[in-house]
Each structure stands twice: as C-alpha cells, then as structure tokens.
CSV table of C-alpha atoms in Angstrom, one decimal:
chain,number,residue,atom,x,y,z
A,1139,SER,CA,-28.8,2.2,13.7
A,1140,SER,CA,-27.7,-0.9,12.4
A,1141,LEU,CA,-26.2,0.0,9.2
A,1142,THR,CA,-23.8,2.9,10.5
A,1143,LYS,CA,-20.7,0.8,10.5
A,1144,LYS,CA,-17.9,2.0,7.9
A,1145,PRO,CA,-15.8,-0.2,5.9
A,1146,PRO,CA,-12.1,0.2,6.3
A,1147,LEU,CA,-10.2,2.3,4.0
A,1148,PRO,CA,-8.8,-0.1,1.3
A,1149,THR,CA,-4.8,-0.9,0.8
A,1150,SER,CA,-3.4,-0.8,-2.5
A,1151,ASN,CA,-3.7,-4.6,-3.2
A,1152,MET,CA,-7.2,-4.8,-1.6
A,1153,VAL,CA,-10.8,-4.0,-2.4
A,1154,TYR,CA,-13.4,-3.7,0.1
A,1155,HIS,CA,-16.8,-5.9,-0.5
A,1156,TYR,CA,-19.4,-4.4,1.6
A,1157,LYS,CA,-21.6,-6.8,3.7
A,1158,THR,CA,-24.3,-7.5,6.0
A,1159,GLY,CA,-24.6,-4.3,8.2
A,1160,ASP,CA,-22.6,-2.0,6.4
A,1161,ALA,CA,-24.2,1.6,5.4
A,1162,ARG,CA,-24.6,2.3,1.7
A,1163,PRO,CA,-21.8,4.1,0.0
A,1164,GLU,CA,-22.1,7.5,-1.5
A,1165,LEU,CA,-22.7,7.2,-5.1
A,1166,PRO,CA,-21.7,9.9,-7.8
A,1167,ALA,CA,-24.5,12.0,-9.0
A,1168,GLY,CA,-26.0,12.5,-12.8
A,1169,GLU,CA,-27.8,10.8,-15.1
A,1170,ASP,CA,-24.5,10.0,-17.1
A,1171,ALA,CA,-22.4,8.5,-14.1
A,1172,LEU,CA,-21.7,4.8,-14.5
A,1173,VAL,CA,-21.6,2.8,-11.2
A,1174,LEU,CA,-20.7,-1.0,-11.5
A,1175,PHE,CA,-21.9,-3.2,-8.5
A,1176,GLU,CA,-19.6,-6.3,-9.0
A,1177,SER,CA,-17.8,-8.8,-6.8
A,1178,LYS,CA,-14.0,-9.4,-7.4
A,1179,PHE,CA,-14.8,-13.2,-7.3
A,1180,CYS,CA,-17.3,-13.1,-10.2
A,1181,PRO,CA,-16.4,-14.2,-13.5
A,1182,PHE,CA,-20.1,-12.6,-14.8
A,1183,CYS,CA,-18.7,-9.2,-13.4
A,1184,GLN,CA,-15.3,-9.9,-14.6
A,1185,ARG,CA,-16.6,-9.8,-18.6
A,1186,VAL,CA,-18.0,-6.4,-17.5
A,1187,VAL,CA,-15.2,-4.8,-16.0
A,1188,LEU,CA,-13.2,-6.4,-18.8
A,1189,ALA,CA,-15.3,-4.8,-21.8
A,1190,LEU,CA,-15.5,-1.1,-19.6
A,1191,ASN,CA,-11.9,-1.3,-19.5
A,1192,GLN,CA,-10.9,-2.0,-23.2
A,1193,ARG,CA,-13.5,0.4,-24.2
A,1194,GLY,CA,-11.5,3.0,-21.7
A,1195,ILE,CA,-15.0,4.1,-20.7
A,1196,PRO,CA,-15.0,5.4,-17.0
A,1197,TYR,CA,-17.0,4.1,-14.2
A,1198,GLN,CA,-16.9,3.6,-10.2
A,1199,SER,CA,-17.1,0.0,-8.6
A,1200,VAL,CA,-19.1,-1.0,-5.6
A,1201,TYR,CA,-17.6,-4.6,-4.4
A,1202,ILE,CA,-20.6,-6.8,-2.8
A,1203,ASN,CA,-19.7,-9.8,-0.7
A,1204,LEU,CA,-22.0,-12.2,-2.1
A,1205,SER,CA,-21.8,-14.4,1.2
A,1206,ALA,CA,-23.1,-11.6,3.2
A,1207,LYS,CA,-24.9,-9.2,1.1
A,1208,PRO,CA,-25.6,-5.8,2.5
A,1209,GLU,CA,-29.2,-5.2,3.2
A,1210,TRP,CA,-29.3,-2.0,0.8
A,1211,PHE,CA,-28.2,-3.9,-2.0
A,1212,ALA,CA,-31.6,-5.5,-2.1
A,1213,GLU,CA,-32.7,-1.8,-3.5
A,1214,ILE,CA,-30.3,-2.2,-6.2
A,1215,ASN,CA,-31.6,-5.4,-7.2
A,1216,PRO,CA,-34.2,-7.5,-5.6
A,1217,GLY,CA,-32.7,-10.4,-7.2
A,1218,GLY,CA,-29.6,-9.9,-5.1
A,1219,LYS,CA,-27.2,-10.7,-8.1
A,1220,VAL,CA,-24.2,-9.2,-9.6
A,1221,PRO,CA,-23.4,-7.5,-11.9
A,1222,VAL,CA,-25.5,-4.6,-12.0
A,1223,LEU,CA,-24.9,-1.2,-14.0
A,1224,MET,CA,-26.1,1.7,-13.0
A,1225,MET,CA,-26.6,5.2,-15.0
A,1226,GLY,CA,-28.3,7.3,-13.1
A,1227,SER,CA,-32.0,6.1,-12.5
A,1228,GLN,CA,-31.5,3.4,-15.0
A,1229,ARG,CA,-30.0,-0.1,-14.3
A,1230,LEU,CA,-29.1,-3.1,-16.2
A,1231,VAL,CA,-28.6,-6.3,-14.8
A,1232,ASP,CA,-27.4,-9.1,-17.1
A,1233,SER,CA,-23.7,-9.5,-17.6
A,1234,LEU,CA,-23.9,-10.0,-22.0
A,1235,MET,CA,-26.6,-7.2,-22.0
A,1236,ILE,CA,-24.3,-4.9,-20.1
A,1237,CYS,CA,-21.5,-5.8,-22.1
A,1238,ARG,CA,-23.4,-4.6,-25.4
A,1239,TYR,CA,-24.6,-1.7,-23.9
A,1240,VAL,CA,-21.1,-0.9,-23.0
A,1241,ASP,CA,-19.9,-1.5,-26.3
A,1242,GLU,CA,-22.1,1.4,-27.9
A,1243,LEU,CA,-21.3,4.0,-25.2
A,1244,PRO,CA,-18.9,6.7,-26.2
A,1245,SER,CA,-15.5,6.2,-24.9
A,1246,GLY,CA,-15.1,9.5,-22.8
A,1247,GLY,CA,-12.8,10.9,-25.1
A,1248,VAL,CA,-10.5,8.1,-24.6
A,1249,SER,CA,-9.7,6.8,-28.2
A,1250,GLU,CA,-10.7,3.4,-28.2
A,1251,ALA,CA,-12.3,0.7,-31.1
A,1252,GLN,CA,-15.2,-0.9,-30.5
A,1253,LEU,CA,-15.2,-4.7,-29.4
A,1254,CYS,CA,-15.0,-7.1,-32.4
A,1255,SER,CA,-18.4,-8.3,-32.8
A,1256,ASN,CA,-18.4,-12.2,-34.0
A,1257,ALA,CA,-21.9,-13.9,-33.4
A,1258,ASP,CA,-20.4,-17.2,-34.2
A,1259,ALA,CA,-17.6,-16.8,-31.9
A,1260,GLU,CA,-20.0,-15.4,-29.1
A,1261,ARG,CA,-22.3,-18.4,-29.4
A,1262,LEU,CA,-19.1,-20.6,-29.2
A,1263,ALA,CA,-17.5,-18.9,-26.0
A,1264,LEU,CA,-21.2,-19.3,-24.5
A,1265,ALA,CA,-21.7,-22.9,-25.5
A,1266,TRP,CA,-18.1,-24.0,-24.0
A,1267,LEU,CA,-19.1,-21.7,-20.6
A,1268,GLY,CA,-22.3,-23.9,-20.5
A,1269,GLU,CA,-20.3,-27.3,-20.2
A,1270,PHE,CA,-17.3,-25.5,-18.0
A,1271,PHE,CA,-19.3,-23.8,-15.2
A,1272,PRO,CA,-21.6,-26.5,-13.8
A,1273,PRO,CA,-18.4,-29.1,-12.6
A,1274,MET,CA,-16.3,-25.7,-12.0
A,1275,HIS,CA,-19.2,-24.7,-9.7
A,1276,ASP,CA,-19.1,-27.9,-8.1
A,1277,LEU,CA,-15.3,-28.0,-7.6
A,1278,MET,CA,-15.3,-24.5,-6.4
A,1279,THR,CA,-17.8,-25.4,-3.5
A,1280,ARG,CA,-17.8,-29.1,-3.2
A,1281,PRO,CA,-14.1,-30.6,-2.6
A,1282,ASP,CA,-15.7,-33.8,-1.8
A,1283,GLU,CA,-16.4,-34.2,-5.9
A,1284,ALA,CA,-13.1,-33.1,-6.8
A,1285,PRO,CA,-12.0,-36.0,-8.8
A,1286,GLU,CA,-14.6,-36.3,-11.1
A,1287,LYS,CA,-15.4,-32.8,-11.4
A,1288,LEU,CA,-11.9,-32.2,-12.3
A,1289,GLU,CA,-12.1,-34.8,-15.0
A,1290,GLN,CA,-14.7,-32.9,-16.4
A,1291,VAL,CA,-13.0,-29.4,-16.2
A,1292,THR,CA,-10.1,-30.6,-17.7
A,1293,ALA,CA,-11.7,-32.2,-20.6
A,1294,ALA,CA,-14.1,-28.6,-21.0
A,1295,MET,CA,-10.7,-27.0,-21.0
A,1296,ARG,CA,-9.3,-29.4,-23.8
A,1297,GLN,CA,-12.2,-28.6,-25.7
A,1298,PHE,CA,-11.9,-24.9,-25.7
A,1299,GLY,CA,-8.4,-25.2,-27.0
A,1300,GLU,CA,-10.0,-27.1,-29.9
A,1301,ARG,CA,-12.2,-25.1,-30.7
A,1302,LEU,CA,-10.4,-22.0,-30.8
A,1303,GLY,CA,-9.3,-22.0,-34.5
A,1304,PRO,CA,-6.7,-19.8,-36.0
A,1305,LYS,CA,-5.1,-17.4,-33.8
A,1306,PRO,CA,-5.2,-14.7,-32.5
A,1307,PHE,CA,-8.6,-14.6,-31.0
A,1308,ILE,CA,-11.9,-16.7,-31.0
A,1309,GLY,CA,-13.0,-17.0,-34.4
A,1310,GLY,CA,-10.1,-16.0,-36.3
A,1311,ALA,CA,-10.7,-12.3,-35.5
A,1312,GLN,CA,-7.6,-9.9,-35.4
A,1313,THR,CA,-8.8,-8.0,-32.6
A,1314,VAL,CA,-10.0,-9.0,-29.5
A,1315,GLY,CA,-14.0,-9.6,-29.1
A,1316,LEU,CA,-16.8,-9.8,-26.5
A,1317,ALA,CA,-16.2,-13.6,-27.2
A,1318,ASP,CA,-12.6,-13.4,-25.6
A,1319,LEU,CA,-13.9,-11.4,-22.8
A,1320,ILE,CA,-16.5,-13.4,-21.5
A,1321,ALA,CA,-14.0,-16.6,-22.0
A,1322,TYR,CA,-11.0,-15.3,-20.5
A,1323,PRO,CA,-12.4,-15.0,-16.5
A,1324,ALA,CA,-13.3,-18.8,-16.5
A,1325,VAL,CA,-9.8,-19.7,-17.7
A,1326,ALA,CA,-8.0,-17.5,-15.0
A,1327,ILE,CA,-10.5,-19.4,-12.8
A,1328,ALA,CA,-9.2,-23.0,-13.8
A,1329,THR,CA,-5.6,-21.8,-13.5
A,1330,GLY,CA,-6.4,-20.5,-9.9
A,1331,LEU,CA,-8.1,-23.6,-9.0
A,1332,ALA,CA,-5.4,-25.8,-10.6
A,1333,GLY,CA,-2.5,-24.1,-8.1
A,1334,VAL,CA,-5.3,-25.1,-5.2
A,1335,LEU,CA,-5.4,-29.0,-6.2
A,1336,ASP,CA,-2.0,-29.0,-7.2
A,1337,CYS,CA,-2.5,-30.2,-11.0
A,1338,PRO,CA,-1.3,-28.9,-14.1
A,1339,GLU,CA,-2.7,-25.4,-15.3
A,1340,PRO,CA,-5.0,-25.7,-18.3
A,1341,ALA,CA,-2.4,-24.2,-20.9
A,1342,ALA,CA,0.5,-26.1,-19.9
A,1343,SER,CA,0.0,-28.7,-22.5
A,1344,ASP,CA,-2.3,-27.2,-25.3
A,1345,THR,CA,-0.8,-24.8,-27.3
A,1346,ALA,CA,-3.5,-23.2,-28.8
A,1347,LEU,CA,-4.7,-22.5,-25.8
A,1348,ALA,CA,-1.4,-21.3,-24.3
A,1349,GLY,CA,-1.1,-18.9,-27.4
A,1350,TRP,CA,-4.9,-17.3,-26.8
A,1351,LEU,CA,-3.7,-16.6,-23.4
A,1352,ALA,CA,-0.4,-14.9,-24.5
A,1353,GLU,CA,-2.7,-12.7,-26.8
A,1354,MET,CA,-5.2,-11.8,-24.1
A,1355,GLN,CA,-2.5,-11.1,-21.6
A,1356,ALA,CA,-1.2,-8.5,-24.0
A,1357,VAL,CA,-4.5,-6.7,-24.2
A,1358,LYS,CA,-4.5,-4.1,-21.8
A,1359,ALA,CA,-8.1,-4.6,-20.4
A,1360,THR,CA,-7.1,-8.0,-18.7
A,1361,SER,CA,-4.4,-6.0,-16.3
A,1362,ALA,CA,-7.9,-5.0,-14.6
A,1363,ALA,CA,-8.9,-8.9,-14.3
A,1364,THR,CA,-8.9,-11.3,-10.9
A,1365,LYS,CA,-5.3,-12.8,-11.4
A,1366,PRO,CA,-5.3,-16.5,-11.0
A,1367,VAL,CA,-3.4,-16.3,-7.8
A,1368,GLU,CA,-5.8,-14.2,-6.1
A,1369,TRP,CA,-8.4,-16.8,-7.8
A,1370,GLY,CA,-6.3,-19.7,-6.1
A,1371,ALA,CA,-6.7,-18.2,-2.8
A,1372,PHE,CA,-10.4,-17.2,-2.7
A,1373,LEU,CA,-11.5,-20.8,-3.7
A,1374,LYS,CA,-9.3,-22.4,-1.3
A,1375,SER,CA,-11.2,-20.3,1.3
A,1376,LEU,CA,-14.5,-20.7,-0.7
A,1377,ARG,CA,-13.6,-25.0,-0.7
A,1378,ALA,CA,-12.8,-24.4,3.2
A,1379,GLY,CA,-16.4,-23.1,3.8
A,1380,ASN,CA,-15.0,-19.3,5.0
A,1381,PRO,CA,-14.9,-17.5,1.6
A,1382,ASP,CA,-12.5,-14.4,2.2
A,1383,TYR,CA,-12.9,-11.5,-0.1
A,1384,SER,CA,-10.1,-9.7,1.1
A,1385,VAL,CA,-7.5,-11.9,-0.6
C-alpha cells in the first residue's frame, strides 16, 4: 500500500504534520474522546487550541500538512480544511463554532472558569480580523507585494490598538474572552513576520497593544500558542515557496 509510511517520532520541540502518503494514525476510542485535526501554522486552529487549553479540557492533536494533505484526511473533512474537532462519530469544522462548543464542555475535573462572553468584543475582533487577514495572507504568500501590503497590515495593527479600549482585555473585560483568543494568533503572526521583513514589531510603539499583549502572555493558555519566532521561521519558508512544517 502507498499509505504505510510511518511518520518520524517527534522531538521535544517539533510536532509532526501528517502528509501525503502517511498512514492514518490510531485515534482514541470512545464518544467522549476529543481529537483536534489542526496545523501548528493556522491561526484558525490556534484559536481552538487556546480555547481548549484555557478551559483545561484534554484532547489529542493530529497535525496536518496543509501543502500536502494525507489522503485519509478527505474522510475526516471532505472540504479539506482545518480545524476539525472529532468527538467519536461527530465532527465540528468551523473554528468559532468549535470554540463556542468548547466553552460549554465540562472541564474534565480541572477547575476552570468559562471564557468571558462578550458579543460586542467578539464582533470587534472578527471585524478587525476581516481587515487584517487579506493583506497579511498576501504578505505570507506573495513577497512581491510586500511594501503595499505591509502598509495595510501596519494600519490594521494600529486600528486594533485603537479599538482595544480599557485594559485588561478586549472590550474592557476583566477576564480573558473568546475575542482575545481569536485575535492573539493574528498578532503573533504579525510579530513573527516583522522579524522576517526586518521592520518594527506591532507593539513596539503602541502602548495599548503592548499592554494587551502583556496581559495575554500572562494567560496560561497562550503557552500552547505558536510563538512569533516559530511563525517567523515558517513564514520565511512559505514566502520562499517551500513551507517547512517542522520549524
């Protein structure tokens, strides 16, 4: 069979992304087992990872190489997109839907408060991401457009700082909410890309953004997030046309 190639054992600082030709991994049995199909370098997956970790809910990750997806992933999600949260025979495929589902789950004995619910803050974060992602995607994948798109990304980051409102969290909430978790990966991407393009980091001259980042970095869930330096290494390889998921 062409699907018998075993993936290498991951090292302590690397996760393996299943790719074309790899055999499907064994998954935990039982309707209560949660399996997250994700990519380390997908901001939509990252928001789910942060929500799960903030709630202290146990799950197993299966990482997918989005540039060379394994054949069996089409059985998990015919649309080919991540994240996918699988619970026994049930599957959720929209990152926001997954996050809201996660917030209603029992925490498996871990004492964790639910995420702060703030519809206005979530709308603000989603509206900002709608402005941020198009030029950022072009910067990630089309280096020839860097100057113009970098200006748009810089403007979007400045707008985000202006919209933050009172500290500590988006919308002035006293505890971390879904709005913060969906915005954090995007800021990490922008910070990582700043290193690649040798330009100032987004929070370097924005005290509101710097304050929010400090609050977010104190939240335990962000320890599971992809670090800006990792984003930088991946984005460098992506812009070169040879994405390296092992960084």
